[in-house]
mmCIF file of C-alpha atoms in Angstrom:
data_model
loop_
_atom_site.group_PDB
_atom_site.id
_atom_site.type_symbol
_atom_site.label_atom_id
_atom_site.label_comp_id
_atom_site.label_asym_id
_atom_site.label_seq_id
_atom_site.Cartn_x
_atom_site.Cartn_y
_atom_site.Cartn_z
ATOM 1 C CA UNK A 1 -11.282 -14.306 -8.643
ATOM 2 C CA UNK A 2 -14.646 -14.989 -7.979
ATOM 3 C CA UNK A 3 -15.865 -18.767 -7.003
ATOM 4 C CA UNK A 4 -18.257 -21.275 -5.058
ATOM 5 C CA UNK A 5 -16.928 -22.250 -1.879
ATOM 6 C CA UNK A 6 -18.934 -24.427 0.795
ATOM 7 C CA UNK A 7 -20.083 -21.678 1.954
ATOM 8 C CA UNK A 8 -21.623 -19.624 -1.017
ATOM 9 C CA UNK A 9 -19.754 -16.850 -2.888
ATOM 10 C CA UNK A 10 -16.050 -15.755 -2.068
ATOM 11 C CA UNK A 11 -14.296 -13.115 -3.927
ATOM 12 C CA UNK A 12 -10.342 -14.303 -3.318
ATOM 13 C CA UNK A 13 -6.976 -13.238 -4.564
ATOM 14 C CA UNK A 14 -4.014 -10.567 -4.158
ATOM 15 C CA UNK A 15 -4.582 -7.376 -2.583
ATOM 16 C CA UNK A 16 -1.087 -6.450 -2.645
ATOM 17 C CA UNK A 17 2.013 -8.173 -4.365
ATOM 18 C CA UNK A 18 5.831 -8.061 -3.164
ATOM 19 C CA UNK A 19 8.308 -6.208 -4.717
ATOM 20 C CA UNK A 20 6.537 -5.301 -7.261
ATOM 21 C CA UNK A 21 6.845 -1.370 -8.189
ATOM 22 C CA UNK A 22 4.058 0.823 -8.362
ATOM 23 C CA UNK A 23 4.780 3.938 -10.308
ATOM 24 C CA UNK A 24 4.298 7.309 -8.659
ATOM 25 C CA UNK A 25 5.473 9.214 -11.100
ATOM 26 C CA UNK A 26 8.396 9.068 -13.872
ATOM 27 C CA UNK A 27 11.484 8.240 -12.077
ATOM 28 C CA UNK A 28 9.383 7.504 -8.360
ATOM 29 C CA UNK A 29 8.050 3.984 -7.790
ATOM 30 C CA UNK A 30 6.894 2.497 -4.851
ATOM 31 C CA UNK A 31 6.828 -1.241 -3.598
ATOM 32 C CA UNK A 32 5.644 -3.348 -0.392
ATOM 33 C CA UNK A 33 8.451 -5.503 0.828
ATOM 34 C CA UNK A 34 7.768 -8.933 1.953
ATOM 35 C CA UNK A 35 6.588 -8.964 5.739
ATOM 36 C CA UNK A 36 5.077 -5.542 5.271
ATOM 37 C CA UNK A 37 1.975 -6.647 6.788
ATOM 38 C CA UNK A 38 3.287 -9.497 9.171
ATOM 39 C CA UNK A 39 2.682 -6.959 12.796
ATOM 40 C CA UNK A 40 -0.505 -5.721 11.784
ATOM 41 C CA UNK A 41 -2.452 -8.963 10.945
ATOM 42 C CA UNK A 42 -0.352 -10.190 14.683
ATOM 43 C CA UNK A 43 -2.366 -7.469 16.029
ATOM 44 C CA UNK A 44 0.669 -5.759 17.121
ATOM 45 C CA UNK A 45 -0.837 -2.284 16.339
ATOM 46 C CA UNK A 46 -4.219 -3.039 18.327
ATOM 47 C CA UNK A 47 -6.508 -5.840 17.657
ATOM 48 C CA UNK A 48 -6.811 -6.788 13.794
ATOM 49 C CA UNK A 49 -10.311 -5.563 12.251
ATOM 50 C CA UNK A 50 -9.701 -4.987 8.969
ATOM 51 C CA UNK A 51 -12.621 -4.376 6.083
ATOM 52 C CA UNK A 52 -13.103 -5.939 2.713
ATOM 53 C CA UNK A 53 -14.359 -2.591 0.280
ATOM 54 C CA UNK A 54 -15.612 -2.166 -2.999
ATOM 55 C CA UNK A 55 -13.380 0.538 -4.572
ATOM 56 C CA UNK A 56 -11.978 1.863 -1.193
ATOM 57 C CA UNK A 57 -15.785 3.309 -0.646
ATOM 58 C CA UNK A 58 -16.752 2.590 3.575
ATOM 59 C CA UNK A 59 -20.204 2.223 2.267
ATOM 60 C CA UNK A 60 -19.657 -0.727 0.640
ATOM 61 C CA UNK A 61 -18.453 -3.338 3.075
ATOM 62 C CA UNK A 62 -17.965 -6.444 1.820
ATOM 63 C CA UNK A 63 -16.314 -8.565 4.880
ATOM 64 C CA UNK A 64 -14.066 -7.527 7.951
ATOM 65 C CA UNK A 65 -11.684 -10.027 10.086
ATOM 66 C CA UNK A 66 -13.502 -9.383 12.962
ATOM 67 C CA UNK A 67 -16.857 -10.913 11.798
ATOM 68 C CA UNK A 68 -15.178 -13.926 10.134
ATOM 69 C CA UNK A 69 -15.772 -12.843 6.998
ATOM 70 C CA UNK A 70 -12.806 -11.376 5.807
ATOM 71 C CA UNK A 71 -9.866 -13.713 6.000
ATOM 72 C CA UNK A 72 -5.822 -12.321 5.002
ATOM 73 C CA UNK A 73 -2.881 -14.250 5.507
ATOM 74 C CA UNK A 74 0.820 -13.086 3.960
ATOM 75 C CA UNK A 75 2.678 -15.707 1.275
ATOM 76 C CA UNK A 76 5.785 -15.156 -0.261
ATOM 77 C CA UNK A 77 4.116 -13.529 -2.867
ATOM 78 C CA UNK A 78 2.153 -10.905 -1.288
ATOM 79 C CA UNK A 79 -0.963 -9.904 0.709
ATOM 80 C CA UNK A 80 -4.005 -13.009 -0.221
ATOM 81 C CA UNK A 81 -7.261 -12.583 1.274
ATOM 82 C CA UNK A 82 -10.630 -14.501 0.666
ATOM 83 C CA UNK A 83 -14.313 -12.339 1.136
ATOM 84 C CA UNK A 84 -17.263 -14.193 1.724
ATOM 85 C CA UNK A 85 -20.014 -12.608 -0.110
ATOM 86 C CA UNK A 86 -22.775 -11.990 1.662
ATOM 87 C CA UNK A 87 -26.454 -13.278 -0.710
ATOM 88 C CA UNK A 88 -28.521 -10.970 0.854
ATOM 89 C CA UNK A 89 -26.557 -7.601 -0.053
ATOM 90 C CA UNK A 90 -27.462 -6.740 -3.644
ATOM 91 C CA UNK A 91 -24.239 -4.648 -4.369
ATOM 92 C CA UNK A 92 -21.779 -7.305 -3.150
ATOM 93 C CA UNK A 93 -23.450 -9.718 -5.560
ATOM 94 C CA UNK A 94 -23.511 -7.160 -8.347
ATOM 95 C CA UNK A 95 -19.744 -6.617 -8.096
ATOM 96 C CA UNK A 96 -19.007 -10.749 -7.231
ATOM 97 C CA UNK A 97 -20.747 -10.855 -10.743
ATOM 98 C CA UNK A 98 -18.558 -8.559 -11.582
ATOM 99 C CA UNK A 99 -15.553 -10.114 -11.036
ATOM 100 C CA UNK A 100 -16.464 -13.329 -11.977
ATOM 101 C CA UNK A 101 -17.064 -12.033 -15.690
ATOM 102 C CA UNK A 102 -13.735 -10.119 -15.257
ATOM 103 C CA UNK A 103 -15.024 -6.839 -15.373
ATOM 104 C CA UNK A 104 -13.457 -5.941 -12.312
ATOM 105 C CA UNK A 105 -10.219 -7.746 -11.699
ATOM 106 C CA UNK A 106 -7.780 -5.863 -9.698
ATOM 107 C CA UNK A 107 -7.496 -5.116 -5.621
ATOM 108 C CA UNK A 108 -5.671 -2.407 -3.312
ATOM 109 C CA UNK A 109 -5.391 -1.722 0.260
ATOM 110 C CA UNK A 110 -5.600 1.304 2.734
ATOM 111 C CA UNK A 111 -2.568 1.548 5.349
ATOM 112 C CA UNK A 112 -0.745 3.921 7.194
ATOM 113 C CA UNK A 113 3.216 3.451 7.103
ATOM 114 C CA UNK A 114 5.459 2.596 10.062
ATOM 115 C CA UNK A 115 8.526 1.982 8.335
ATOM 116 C CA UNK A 116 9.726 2.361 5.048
ATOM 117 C CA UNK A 117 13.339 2.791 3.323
ATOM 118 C CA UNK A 118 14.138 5.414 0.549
ATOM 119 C CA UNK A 119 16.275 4.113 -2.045
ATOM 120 C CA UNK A 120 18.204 6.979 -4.728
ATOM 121 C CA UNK A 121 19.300 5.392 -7.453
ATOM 122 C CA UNK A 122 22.939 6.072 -9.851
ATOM 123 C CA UNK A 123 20.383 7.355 -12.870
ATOM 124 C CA UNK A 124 18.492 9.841 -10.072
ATOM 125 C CA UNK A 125 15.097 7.847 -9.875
ATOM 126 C CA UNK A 126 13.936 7.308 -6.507
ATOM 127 C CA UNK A 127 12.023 4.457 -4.991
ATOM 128 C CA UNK A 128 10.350 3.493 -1.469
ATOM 129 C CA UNK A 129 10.129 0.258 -0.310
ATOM 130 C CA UNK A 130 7.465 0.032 2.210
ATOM 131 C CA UNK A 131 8.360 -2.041 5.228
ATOM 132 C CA UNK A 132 5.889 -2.179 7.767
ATOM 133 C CA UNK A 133 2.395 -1.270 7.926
ATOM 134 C CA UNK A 134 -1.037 -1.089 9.909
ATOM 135 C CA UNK A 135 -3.372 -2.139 7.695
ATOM 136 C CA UNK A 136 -7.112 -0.574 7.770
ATOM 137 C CA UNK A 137 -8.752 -2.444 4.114
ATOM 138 C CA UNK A 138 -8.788 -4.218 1.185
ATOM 139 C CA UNK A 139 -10.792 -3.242 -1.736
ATOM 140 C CA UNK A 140 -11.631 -4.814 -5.205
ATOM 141 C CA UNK A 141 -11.315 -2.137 -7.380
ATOM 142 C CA UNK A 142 -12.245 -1.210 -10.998
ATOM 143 C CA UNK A 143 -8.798 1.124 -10.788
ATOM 144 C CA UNK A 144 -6.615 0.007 -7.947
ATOM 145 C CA UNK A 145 -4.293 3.090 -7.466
ATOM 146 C CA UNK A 146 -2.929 5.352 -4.561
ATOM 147 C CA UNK A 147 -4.915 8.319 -3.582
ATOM 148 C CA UNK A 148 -3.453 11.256 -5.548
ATOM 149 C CA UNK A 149 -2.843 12.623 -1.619
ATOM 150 C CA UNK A 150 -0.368 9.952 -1.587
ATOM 151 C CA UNK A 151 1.344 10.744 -4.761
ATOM 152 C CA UNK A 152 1.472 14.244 -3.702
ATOM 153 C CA UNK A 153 2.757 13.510 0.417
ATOM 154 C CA UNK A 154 5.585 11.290 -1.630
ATOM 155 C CA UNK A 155 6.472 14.569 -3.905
ATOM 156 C CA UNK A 156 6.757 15.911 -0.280
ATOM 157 C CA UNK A 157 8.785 13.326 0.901
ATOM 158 C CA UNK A 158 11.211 13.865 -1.449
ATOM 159 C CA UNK A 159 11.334 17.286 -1.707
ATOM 160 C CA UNK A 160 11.984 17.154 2.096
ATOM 161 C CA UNK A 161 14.715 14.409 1.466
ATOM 162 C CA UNK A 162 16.440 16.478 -1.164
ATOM 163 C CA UNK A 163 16.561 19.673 0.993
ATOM 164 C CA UNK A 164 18.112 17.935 4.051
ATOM 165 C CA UNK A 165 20.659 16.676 1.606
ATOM 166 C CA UNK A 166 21.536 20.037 0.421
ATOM 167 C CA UNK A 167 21.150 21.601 3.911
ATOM 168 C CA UNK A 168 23.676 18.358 5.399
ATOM 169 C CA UNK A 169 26.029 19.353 1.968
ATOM 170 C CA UNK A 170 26.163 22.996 3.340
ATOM 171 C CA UNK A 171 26.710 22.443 6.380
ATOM 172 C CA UNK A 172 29.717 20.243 5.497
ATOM 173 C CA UNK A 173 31.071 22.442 3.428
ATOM 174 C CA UNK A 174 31.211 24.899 6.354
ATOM 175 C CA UNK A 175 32.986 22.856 8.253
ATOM 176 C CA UNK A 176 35.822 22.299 5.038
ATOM 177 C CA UNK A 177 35.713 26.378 5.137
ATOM 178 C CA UNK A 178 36.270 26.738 8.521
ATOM 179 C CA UNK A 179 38.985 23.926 8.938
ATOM 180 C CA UNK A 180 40.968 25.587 6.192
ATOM 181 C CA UNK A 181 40.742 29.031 7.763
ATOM 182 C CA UNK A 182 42.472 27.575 10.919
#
């Protein structure tokens, strides 16, 4: 949401919920567990300087931690950060006008994954629950999605998941073969 603060113009809100699955593709979803982002915003993974972005695009900074304005803090709920919008920059006032209409409503985030858990369900749908993450930006975005390199490294993912599975079953089996023959 867009508002009046003390301060001037702050662009606030969710830039990524718990538990809540993001489809990949039919039968793959995605979610960020609940402390996903806990290490990184400690600084745990070098000092915290994250960015506030307009559609993911480095040319349109809106805030970063380091200068103060970008804050992010982790609820229950997810991932809430607050931008203060700088007056003098003509494109983060076009898109706080944005918002504030509700043209442009919805947020992401850019990460790289240090822990995650793969989950195969009974009815053969897959899911990955993200667990831990260093966190590089936030955007408010017009369509908040992965990158379709994401999409395509979790294909990759599971094709790699579902080979090891077969390669472990074969390799069992071997063993069965081998045991009998004795």
């Amino acid at each position: 949401r867009a508002a009046k603060d003390g301060e001037g113009p702050v662009i606030e809100g969710y830039f990524s919920v718990f538990n809540s699955d993001y489809p990949l593709w039919p039968g793959a979803t995605e979610q960020v567990a609940p402390g996903a982002f806990a290490k990184s915003l400690a600084g745990d993974y070098g000092e915290c300087d994250v960015r506030a972005l307009a559609n993911h695009d480095t040319t349109l900074v809106l805030g970063r931690t380091t200068a103060g304005t970008l804050t992010l803090r982790e609820d229950a709920h997810g991932l809430y950060g607050t931008i203060q919008i700088n007056e003098q920059d003509t494109d983060a006032m076009n898109l706080y006008a944005r918002v504030q209409r509700g043209d442009v409503s919805q947020c992401s985030f850019g990460f790289d994954i240090k822990s995650e858990e793969f989950v195969e369900n009974p009815d053969g749908s897959v899911r990955w629950i993200i667990k831990d993450v260093v966190l590089y930006e936030v955007s408010v975005c017009t369509f908040p999605a992965y990158a379709e390199t994401s999409v395509e490294a979790r294909k990759n993912d599971l094709d790699t998941i579902r080979r090891r599975e077969g390669e472990l079953w074969k390799t069992k089996m071997k063993e069965r073969i081998n045991k009998c023959r004795s």
